[in-house]
Tab-separated table of C-alpha atoms and ligand atoms in Angstrom:
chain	number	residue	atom	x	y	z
C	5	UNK	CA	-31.117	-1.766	-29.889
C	6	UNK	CA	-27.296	-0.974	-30.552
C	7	UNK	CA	-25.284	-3.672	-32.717
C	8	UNK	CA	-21.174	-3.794	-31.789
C	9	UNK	CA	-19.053	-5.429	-34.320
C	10	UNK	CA	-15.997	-6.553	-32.393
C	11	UNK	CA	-12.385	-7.829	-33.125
C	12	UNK	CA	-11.326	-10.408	-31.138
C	13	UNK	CA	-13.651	-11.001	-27.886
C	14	UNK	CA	-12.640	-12.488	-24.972
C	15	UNK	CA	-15.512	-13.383	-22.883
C	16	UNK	CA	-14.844	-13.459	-19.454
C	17	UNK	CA	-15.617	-17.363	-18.900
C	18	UNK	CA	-11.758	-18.207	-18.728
C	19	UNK	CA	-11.844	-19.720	-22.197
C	20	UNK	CA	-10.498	-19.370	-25.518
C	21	UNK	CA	-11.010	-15.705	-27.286
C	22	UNK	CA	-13.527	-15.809	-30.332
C	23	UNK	CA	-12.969	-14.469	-33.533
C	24	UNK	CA	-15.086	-11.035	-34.691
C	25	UNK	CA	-18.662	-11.319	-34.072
C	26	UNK	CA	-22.008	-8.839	-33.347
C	27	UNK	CA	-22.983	-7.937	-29.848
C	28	UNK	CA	-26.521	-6.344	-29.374
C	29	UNK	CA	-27.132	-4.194	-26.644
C	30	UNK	CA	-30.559	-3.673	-25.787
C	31	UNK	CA	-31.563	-1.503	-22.480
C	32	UNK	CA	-28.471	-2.060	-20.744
C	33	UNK	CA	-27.776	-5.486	-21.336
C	34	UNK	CA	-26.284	-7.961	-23.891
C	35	UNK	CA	-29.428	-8.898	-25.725
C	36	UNK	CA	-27.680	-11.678	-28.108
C	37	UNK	CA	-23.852	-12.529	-29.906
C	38	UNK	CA	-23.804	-13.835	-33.167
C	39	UNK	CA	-22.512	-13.601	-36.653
C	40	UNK	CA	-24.257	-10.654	-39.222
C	41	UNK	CA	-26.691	-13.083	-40.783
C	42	UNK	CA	-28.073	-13.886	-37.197
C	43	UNK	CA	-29.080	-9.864	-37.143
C	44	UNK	CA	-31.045	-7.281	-39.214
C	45	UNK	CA	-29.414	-5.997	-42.083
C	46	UNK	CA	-30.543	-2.700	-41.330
C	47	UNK	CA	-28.964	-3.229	-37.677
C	48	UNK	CA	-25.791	-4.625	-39.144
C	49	UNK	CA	-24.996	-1.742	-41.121
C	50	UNK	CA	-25.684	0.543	-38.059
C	51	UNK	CA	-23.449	-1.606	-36.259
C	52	UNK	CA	-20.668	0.381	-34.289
C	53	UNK	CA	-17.415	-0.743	-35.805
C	54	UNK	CA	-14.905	-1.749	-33.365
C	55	UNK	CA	-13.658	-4.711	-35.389
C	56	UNK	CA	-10.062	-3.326	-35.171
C	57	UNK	CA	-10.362	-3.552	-31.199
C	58	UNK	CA	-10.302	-6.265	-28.528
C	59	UNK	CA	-13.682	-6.275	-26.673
C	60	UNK	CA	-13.863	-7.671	-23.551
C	61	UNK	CA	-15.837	-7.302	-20.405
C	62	UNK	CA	-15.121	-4.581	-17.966
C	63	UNK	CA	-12.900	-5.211	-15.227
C	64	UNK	CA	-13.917	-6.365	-11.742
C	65	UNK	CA	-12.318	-4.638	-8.493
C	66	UNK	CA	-12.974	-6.946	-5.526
C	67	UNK	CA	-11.251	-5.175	-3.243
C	68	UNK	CA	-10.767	-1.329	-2.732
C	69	UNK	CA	-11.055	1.586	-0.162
C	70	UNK	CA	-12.832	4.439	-2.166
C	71	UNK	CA	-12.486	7.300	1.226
C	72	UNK	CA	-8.447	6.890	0.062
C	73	UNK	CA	-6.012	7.451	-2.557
C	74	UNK	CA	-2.397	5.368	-3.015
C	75	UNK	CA	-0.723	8.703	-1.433
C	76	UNK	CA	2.731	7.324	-1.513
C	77	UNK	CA	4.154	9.818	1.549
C	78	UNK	CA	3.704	8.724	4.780
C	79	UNK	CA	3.494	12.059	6.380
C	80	UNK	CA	0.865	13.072	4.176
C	81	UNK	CA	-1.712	9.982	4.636
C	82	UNK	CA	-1.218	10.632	8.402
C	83	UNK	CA	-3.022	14.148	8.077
C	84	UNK	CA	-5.305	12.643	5.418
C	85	UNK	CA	-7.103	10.884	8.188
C	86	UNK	CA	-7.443	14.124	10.382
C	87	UNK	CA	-9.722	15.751	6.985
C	88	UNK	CA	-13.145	16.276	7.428
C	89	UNK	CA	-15.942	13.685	6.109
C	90	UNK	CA	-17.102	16.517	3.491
C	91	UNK	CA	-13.516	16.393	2.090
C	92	UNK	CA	-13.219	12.474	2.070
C	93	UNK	CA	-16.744	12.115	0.574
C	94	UNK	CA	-15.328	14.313	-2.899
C	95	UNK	CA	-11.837	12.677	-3.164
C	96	UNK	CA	-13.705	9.361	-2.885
C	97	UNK	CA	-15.987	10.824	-5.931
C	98	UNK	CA	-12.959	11.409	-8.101
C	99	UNK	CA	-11.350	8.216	-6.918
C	100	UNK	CA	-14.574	6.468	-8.627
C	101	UNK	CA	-14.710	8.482	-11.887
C	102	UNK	CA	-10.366	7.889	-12.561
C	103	UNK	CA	-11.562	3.576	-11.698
C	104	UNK	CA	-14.006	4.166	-14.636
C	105	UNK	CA	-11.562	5.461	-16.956
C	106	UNK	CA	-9.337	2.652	-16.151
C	107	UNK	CA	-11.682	0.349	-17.520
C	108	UNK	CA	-13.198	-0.745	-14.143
C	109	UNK	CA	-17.127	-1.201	-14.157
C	110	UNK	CA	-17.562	-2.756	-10.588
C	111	UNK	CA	-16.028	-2.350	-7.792
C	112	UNK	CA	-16.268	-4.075	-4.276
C	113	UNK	CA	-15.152	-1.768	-1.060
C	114	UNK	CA	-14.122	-3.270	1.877
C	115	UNK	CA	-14.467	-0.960	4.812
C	116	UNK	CA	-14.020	2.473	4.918
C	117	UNK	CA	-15.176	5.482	7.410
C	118	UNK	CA	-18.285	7.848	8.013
C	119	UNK	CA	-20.327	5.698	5.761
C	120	UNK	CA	-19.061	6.892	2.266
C	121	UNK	CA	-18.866	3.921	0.633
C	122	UNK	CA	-22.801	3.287	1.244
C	123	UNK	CA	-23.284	6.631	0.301
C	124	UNK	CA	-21.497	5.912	-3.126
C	125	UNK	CA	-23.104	3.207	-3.657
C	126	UNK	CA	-26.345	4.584	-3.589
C	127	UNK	CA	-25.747	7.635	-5.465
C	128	UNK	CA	-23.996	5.975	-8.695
C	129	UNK	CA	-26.800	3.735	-8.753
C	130	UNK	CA	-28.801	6.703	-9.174
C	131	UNK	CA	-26.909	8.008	-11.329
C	132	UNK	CA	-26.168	10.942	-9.479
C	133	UNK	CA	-22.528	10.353	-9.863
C	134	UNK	CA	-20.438	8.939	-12.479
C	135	UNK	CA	-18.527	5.679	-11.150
C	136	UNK	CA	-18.066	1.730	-11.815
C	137	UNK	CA	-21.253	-0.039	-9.787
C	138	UNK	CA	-20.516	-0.513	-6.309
C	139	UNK	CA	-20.506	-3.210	-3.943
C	140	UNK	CA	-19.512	-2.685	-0.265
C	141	UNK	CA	-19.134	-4.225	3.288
C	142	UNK	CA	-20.069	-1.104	4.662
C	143	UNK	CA	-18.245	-1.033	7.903
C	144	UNK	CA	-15.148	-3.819	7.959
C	145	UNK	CA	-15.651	-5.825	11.468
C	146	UNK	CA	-12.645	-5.966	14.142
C	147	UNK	CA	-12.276	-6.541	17.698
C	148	UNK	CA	-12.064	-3.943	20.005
C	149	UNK	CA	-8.788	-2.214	19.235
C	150	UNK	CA	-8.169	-4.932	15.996
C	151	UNK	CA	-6.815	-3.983	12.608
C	152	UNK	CA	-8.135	-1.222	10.946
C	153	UNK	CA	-10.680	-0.192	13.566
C	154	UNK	CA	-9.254	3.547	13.290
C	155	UNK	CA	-10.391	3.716	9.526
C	156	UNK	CA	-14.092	3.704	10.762
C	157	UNK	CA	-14.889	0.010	12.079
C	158	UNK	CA	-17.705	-2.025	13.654
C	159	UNK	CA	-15.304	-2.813	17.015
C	160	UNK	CA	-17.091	-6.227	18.168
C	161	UNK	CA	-16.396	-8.913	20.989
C	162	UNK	CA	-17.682	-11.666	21.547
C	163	UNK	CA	-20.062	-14.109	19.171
C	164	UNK	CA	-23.411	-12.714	20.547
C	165	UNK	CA	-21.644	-8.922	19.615
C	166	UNK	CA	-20.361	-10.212	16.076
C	167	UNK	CA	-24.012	-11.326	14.976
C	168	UNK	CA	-25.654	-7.694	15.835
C	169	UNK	CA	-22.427	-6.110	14.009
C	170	UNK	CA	-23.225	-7.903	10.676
C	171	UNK	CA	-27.114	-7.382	11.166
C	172	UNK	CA	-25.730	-3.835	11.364
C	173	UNK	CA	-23.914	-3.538	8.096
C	174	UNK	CA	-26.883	-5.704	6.420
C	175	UNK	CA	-29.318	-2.975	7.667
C	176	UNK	CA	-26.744	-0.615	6.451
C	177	UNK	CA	-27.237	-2.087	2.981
C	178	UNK	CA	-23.974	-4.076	2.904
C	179	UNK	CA	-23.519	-6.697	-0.049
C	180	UNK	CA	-20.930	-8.572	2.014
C	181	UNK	CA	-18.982	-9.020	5.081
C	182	UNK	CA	-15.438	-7.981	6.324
C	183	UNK	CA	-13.928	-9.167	8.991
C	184	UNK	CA	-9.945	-7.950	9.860
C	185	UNK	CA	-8.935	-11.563	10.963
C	186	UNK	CA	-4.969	-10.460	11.862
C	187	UNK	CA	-3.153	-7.006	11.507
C	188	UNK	CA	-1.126	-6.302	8.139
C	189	UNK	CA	2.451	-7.591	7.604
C	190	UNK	CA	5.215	-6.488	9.804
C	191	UNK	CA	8.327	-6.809	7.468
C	192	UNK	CA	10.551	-6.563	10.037
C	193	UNK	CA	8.902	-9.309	12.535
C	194	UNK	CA	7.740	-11.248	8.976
C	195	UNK	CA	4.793	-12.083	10.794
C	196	UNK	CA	1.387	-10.609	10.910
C	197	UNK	CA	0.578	-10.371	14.657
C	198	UNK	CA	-2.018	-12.561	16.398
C	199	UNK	CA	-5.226	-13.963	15.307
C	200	UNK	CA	-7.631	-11.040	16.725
C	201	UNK	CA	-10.949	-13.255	16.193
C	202	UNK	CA	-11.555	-16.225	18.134
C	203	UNK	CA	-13.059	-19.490	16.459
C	204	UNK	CA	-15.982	-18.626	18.292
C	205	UNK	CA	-16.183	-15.061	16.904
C	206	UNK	CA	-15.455	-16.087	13.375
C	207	UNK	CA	-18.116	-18.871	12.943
C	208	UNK	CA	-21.270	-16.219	14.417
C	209	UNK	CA	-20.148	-13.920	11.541
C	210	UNK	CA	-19.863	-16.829	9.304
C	211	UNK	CA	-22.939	-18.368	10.056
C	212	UNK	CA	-25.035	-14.804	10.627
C	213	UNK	CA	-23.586	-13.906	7.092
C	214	UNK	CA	-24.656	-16.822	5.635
C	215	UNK	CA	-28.142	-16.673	6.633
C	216	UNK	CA	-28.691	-13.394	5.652
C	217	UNK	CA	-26.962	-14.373	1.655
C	218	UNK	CA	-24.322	-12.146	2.481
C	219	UNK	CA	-20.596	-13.655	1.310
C	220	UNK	CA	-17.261	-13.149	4.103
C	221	UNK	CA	-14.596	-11.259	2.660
C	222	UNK	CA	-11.936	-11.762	5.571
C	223	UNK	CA	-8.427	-9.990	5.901
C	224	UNK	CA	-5.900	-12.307	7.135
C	225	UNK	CA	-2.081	-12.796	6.860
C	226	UNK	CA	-0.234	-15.464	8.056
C	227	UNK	CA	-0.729	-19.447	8.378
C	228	UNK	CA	-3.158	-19.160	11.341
C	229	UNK	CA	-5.210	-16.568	10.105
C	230	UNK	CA	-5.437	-17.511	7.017
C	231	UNK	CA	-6.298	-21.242	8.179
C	232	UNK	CA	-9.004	-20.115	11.155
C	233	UNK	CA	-10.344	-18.432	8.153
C	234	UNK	CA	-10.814	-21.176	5.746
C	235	UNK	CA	-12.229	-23.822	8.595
C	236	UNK	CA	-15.190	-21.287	9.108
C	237	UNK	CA	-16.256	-21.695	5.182
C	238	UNK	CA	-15.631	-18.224	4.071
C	239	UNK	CA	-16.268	-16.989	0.851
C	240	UNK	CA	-12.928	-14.995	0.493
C	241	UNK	CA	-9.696	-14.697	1.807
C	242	UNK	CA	-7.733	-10.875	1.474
C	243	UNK	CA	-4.208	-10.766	1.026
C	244	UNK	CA	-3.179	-14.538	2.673
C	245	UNK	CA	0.345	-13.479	2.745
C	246	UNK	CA	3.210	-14.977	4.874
C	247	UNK	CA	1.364	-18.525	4.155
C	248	UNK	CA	3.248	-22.081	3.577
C	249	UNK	CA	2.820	-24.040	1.170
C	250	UNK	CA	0.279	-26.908	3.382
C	251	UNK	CA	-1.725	-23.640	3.607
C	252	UNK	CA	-1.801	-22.817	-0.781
C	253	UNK	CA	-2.594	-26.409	-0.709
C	254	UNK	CA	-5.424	-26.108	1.988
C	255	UNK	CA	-6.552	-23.010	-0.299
C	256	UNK	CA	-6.712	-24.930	-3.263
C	257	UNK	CA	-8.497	-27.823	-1.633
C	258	UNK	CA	-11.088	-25.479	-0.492
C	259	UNK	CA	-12.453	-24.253	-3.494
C	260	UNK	CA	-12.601	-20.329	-1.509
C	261	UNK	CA	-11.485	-17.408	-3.609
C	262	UNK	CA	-8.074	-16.128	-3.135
C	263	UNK	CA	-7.705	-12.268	-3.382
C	264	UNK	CA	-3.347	-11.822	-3.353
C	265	UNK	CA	-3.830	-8.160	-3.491
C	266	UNK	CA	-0.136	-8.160	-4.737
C	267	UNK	CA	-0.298	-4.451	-6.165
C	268	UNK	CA	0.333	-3.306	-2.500
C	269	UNK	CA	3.450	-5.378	-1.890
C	270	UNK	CA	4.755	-4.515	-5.303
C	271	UNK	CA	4.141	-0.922	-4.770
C	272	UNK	CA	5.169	-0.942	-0.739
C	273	UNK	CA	8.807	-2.930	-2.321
C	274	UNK	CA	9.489	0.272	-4.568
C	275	UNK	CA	8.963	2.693	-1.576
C	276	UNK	CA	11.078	0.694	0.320
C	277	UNK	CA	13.882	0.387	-2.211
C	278	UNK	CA	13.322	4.189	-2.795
C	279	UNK	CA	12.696	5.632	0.989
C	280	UNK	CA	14.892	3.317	3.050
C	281	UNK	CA	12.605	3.545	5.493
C	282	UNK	CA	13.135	1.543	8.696
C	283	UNK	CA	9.458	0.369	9.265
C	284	UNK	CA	9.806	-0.612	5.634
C	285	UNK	CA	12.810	-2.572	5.003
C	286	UNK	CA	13.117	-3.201	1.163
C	287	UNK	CA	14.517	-6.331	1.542
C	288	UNK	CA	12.093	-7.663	4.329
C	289	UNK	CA	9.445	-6.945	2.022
C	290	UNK	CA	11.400	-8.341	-0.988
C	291	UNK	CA	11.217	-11.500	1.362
C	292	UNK	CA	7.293	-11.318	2.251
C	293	UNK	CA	6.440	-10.369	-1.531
C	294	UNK	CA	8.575	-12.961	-3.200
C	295	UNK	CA	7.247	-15.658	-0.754
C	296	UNK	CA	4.128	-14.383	-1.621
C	297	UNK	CA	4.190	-14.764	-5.664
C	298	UNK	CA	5.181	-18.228	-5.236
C	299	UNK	CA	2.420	-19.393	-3.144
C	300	UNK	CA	-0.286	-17.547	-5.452
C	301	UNK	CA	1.280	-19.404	-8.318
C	302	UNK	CA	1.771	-22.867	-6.322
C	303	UNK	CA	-2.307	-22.416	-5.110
C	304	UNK	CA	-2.833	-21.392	-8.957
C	305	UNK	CA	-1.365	-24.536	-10.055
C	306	UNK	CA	-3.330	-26.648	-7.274
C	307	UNK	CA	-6.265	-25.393	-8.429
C	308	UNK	CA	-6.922	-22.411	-6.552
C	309	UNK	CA	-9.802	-19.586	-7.823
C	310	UNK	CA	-7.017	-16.478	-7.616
C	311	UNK	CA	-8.947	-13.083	-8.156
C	312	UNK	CA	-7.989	-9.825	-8.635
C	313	UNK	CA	-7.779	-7.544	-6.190
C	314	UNK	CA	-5.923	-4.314	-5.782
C	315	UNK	CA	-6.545	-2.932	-1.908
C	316	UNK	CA	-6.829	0.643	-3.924
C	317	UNK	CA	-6.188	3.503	-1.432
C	318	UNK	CA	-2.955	1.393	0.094
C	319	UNK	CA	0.471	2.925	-0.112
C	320	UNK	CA	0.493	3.481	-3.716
C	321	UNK	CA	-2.137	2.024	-4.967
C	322	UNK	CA	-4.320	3.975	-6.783
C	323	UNK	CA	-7.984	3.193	-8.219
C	324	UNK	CA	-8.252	2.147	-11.569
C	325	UNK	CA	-4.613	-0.296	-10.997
C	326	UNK	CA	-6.377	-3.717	-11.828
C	327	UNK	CA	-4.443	-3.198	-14.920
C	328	UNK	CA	-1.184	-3.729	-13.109
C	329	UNK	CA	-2.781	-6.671	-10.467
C	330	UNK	CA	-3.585	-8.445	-13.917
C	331	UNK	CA	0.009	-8.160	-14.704
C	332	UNK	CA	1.575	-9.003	-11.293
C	333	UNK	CA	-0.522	-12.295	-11.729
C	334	UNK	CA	1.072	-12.658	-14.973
C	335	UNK	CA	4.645	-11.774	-13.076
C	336	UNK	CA	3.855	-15.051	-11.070
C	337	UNK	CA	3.435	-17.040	-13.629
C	338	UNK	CA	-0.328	-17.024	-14.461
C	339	UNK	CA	-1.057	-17.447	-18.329
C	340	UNK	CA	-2.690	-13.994	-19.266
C	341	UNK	CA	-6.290	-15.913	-19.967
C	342	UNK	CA	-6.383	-16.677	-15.711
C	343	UNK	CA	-5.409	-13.347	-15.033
C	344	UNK	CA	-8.337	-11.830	-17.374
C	345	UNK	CA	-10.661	-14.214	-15.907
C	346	UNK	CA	-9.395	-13.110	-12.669
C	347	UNK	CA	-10.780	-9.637	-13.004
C	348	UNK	CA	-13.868	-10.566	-15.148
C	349	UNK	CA	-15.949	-13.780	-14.527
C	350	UNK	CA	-14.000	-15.333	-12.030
C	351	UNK	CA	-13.959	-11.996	-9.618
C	352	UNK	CA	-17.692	-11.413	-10.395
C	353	UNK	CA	-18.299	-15.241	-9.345
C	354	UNK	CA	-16.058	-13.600	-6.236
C	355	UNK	CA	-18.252	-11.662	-5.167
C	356	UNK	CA	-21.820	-13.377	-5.862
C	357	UNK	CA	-22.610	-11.126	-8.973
C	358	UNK	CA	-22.016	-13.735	-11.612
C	359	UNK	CA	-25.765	-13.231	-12.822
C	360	UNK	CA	-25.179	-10.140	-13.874
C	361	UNK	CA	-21.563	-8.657	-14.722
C	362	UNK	CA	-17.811	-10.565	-15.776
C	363	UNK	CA	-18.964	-11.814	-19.007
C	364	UNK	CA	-20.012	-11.076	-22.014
C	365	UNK	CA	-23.166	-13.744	-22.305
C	366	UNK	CA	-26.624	-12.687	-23.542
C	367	UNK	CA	-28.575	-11.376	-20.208
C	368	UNK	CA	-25.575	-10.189	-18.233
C	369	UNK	CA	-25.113	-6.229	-17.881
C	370	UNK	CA	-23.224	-4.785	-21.145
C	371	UNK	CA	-19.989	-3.827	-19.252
C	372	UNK	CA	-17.694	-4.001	-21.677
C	373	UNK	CA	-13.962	-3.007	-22.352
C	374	UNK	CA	-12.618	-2.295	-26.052
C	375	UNK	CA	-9.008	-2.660	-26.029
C	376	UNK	CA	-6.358	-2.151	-28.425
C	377	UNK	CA	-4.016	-5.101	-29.428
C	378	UNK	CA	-4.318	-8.646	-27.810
C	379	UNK	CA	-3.915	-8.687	-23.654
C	380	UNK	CA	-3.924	-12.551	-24.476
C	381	UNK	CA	-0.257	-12.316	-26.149
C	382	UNK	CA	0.648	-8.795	-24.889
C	383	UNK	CA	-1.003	-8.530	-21.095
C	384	UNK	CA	0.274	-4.576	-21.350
C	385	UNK	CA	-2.653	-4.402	-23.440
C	386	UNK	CA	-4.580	-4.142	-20.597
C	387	UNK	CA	-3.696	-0.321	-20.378
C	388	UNK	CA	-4.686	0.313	-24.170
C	389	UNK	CA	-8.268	1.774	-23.914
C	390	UNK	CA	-10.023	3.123	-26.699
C	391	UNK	CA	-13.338	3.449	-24.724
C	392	UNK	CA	-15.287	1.742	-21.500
C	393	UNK	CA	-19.334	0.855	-21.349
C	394	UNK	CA	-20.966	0.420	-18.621
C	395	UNK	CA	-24.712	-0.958	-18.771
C	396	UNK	CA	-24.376	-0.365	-22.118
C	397	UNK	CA	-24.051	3.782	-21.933
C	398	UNK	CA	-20.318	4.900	-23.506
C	399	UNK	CA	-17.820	6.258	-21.447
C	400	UNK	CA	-15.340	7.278	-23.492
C	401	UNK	CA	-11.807	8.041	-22.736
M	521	ZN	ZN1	-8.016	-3.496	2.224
């Protein structure tokens, strides 16, 4: 048994920080919070002094590619698809470990190629690789010829098709589903391109996924998309943007989790204002990303359960940047305590782990995060790690 003595903890639950207090640590987990006297003397003066330090739990990535880096040229992610699955397999390695060090614990993967993210999963829960724990849809689902289908996909048609795809990434050992419900954002058109999935197609992966306990993670821009979506009880909804405002409301009224990923606009805006690029229009995407912000914090303020996501492995995005989707949540007008709980308890609710990880609660895994200064007044804070624990081992910086 370890004893922590914190600063200021924040827990996770979306509620007011507490004041310094003992954490014990006990194979893994957080055995029991309380005050000295509720502890062994002996234990207490053991006790690993991080009283100076926020601690809070680590951060939760709900939605990342691990087979690719934010490579900000264009060129050069073209030939990054053409490299070999032994070559993607070891960036994807390193793209774990630099997460880690960021202060990220979990992360969720949402479709990726040559089965690496199953691979990854498997082999940090072995241990044979040092990484935040991770959770993946194995293959993400499209139609024939849908969004994303190059990047590895499960190409399905019709509902009968759609139920054997999701038995496939179940078998496949899949802890959710993604489905690639429109194509990204075309900042020129503003629009993001049909709705690839029927109503038909959506509800068999809806209903298969829910039978077999798996949540639906589904990729959608766009009023339509985002609507067909949330009529077929979902569990989350990936980027959402180019909505109205009916459609924030219809979010908020629904009670699904919203995942803005707004790290890839913000980072696709500063290419654009820096590549003047025509497929890339800096002020189109100044329109689609503004837009965007608004309706996260108009949803926010109806209600809405906004997570944090970063798309890691997008133009520019790297892994490990929750740190800066925490603070483009702030940008919109979040206070800092829903953008924490965004990435802790909240995201882990996200993505059906809430038994064990986001919070710092006697039981739960001892992911933790020791900051320096207060994210709650300073959200840059965020970036201030003194060290990272994950099931209660020390990973420090
Ligand atoms: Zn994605």
């Amino acid at each position: 048994m370890m004893l922590i003595k914190t600063g200021l903890l924040i827990d996770g639950t979306g509620g007011a920080a507490h004041p310094t207090c003992y954490l014990a640590i006990e194979n893994g987990r957080i055995a029991g919070r309380g005050q000295a006297g509720d502890f062994a003397t002996a234990d207490v003066a053991k006790a690993v002094d991080f009283s100076p330090y926020t601690v809070m739990p680590g951060l939760i990535d709900t939605h990342v590619h691990l087979f690719l880096e934010g490579i900000s040229d264009l060129k050069a992610r073209t030939l990054r698809w053409k490299e070999s699955k032994d070559t993607i397999l070891i960036r994807a390695v390193n793209n774990l470990a630099l997460a880690l060090r960021q202060g990220v614990t979990t992360v969720r993967d949402l479709g990726g190629p040559y089965g690496i993210n199953a691979l990854l999963k498997k082999a940090v829960s072995q241990g044979v690789t040092v990484g935040p724990q991770v959770l993946t849809a194995c293959q993400a689902i499209s139609i024939t010829g849908g969004h994303f289908h190059y990047a590895g996909g499960r190409e399905a048609d019709g509902p009968e098709e759609m139920v054997k795809a999701v038995r496939e990434q179940a078998k496949g050992g899949a802890d959710c589903i993604k489905i690639m419900m429109t194509g990204s954002v075309n900042f020129i058109r503003q629009d993001a391109g049909v709705v690839e999935l029927s109503q038909a197609e959506t509800q068999a992966v809806v209903h298969e996924a829910q039978r077999l306990n798996k949540p639906v993670a589904v990729h959608a821009n766009g009023v339509d998309g985002v609507r067909q979506a949330l009529s077929a009880g979902v569990s989350t909804i990936e980027h959402g943007a180019l909505i109205d405002e009916v459609t924030a409301d219809l979010i908020a009224a629904s009670q699904v989790y919203w995942i803005p990923t707004l790290v890839p606009f913000e980072r696709m805006l500063d290419y654009g204002r820096n590549h003047r690029t025509k497929t890339l229009p800096a002020e189109g995407i100044e329109q689609v990303y503004f837009r965007h912000q608004a309706m996260v914090l108009r949803a926010y303020q109806a209600g809405a359960k906004i997570v944090a996501g970063t798309d890691a492995g997008a133009l520019g995005v790297e892994h490990g940047d929750v740190w800066r989707e925490i603070g483009l949540l702030v940008e919109c007008g979040l206070p800092p305590v829903a953008a924490l709980h965004a990435a802790t308890g909240l995201a882990a609710k996200a993505v059906g782990m809430d038994s064990q990880i986001g919070t710092i609660e006697t039981g739960k895994r001892a992911d933790l995060l020791v900051l320096e200064g207060n994210p709650l007044m300073d959200i840059t804070c965020i970036r201030k790690i003194v060290t990272v624990f994950k099931n209660g081992k020390e990973y420090p910086r």
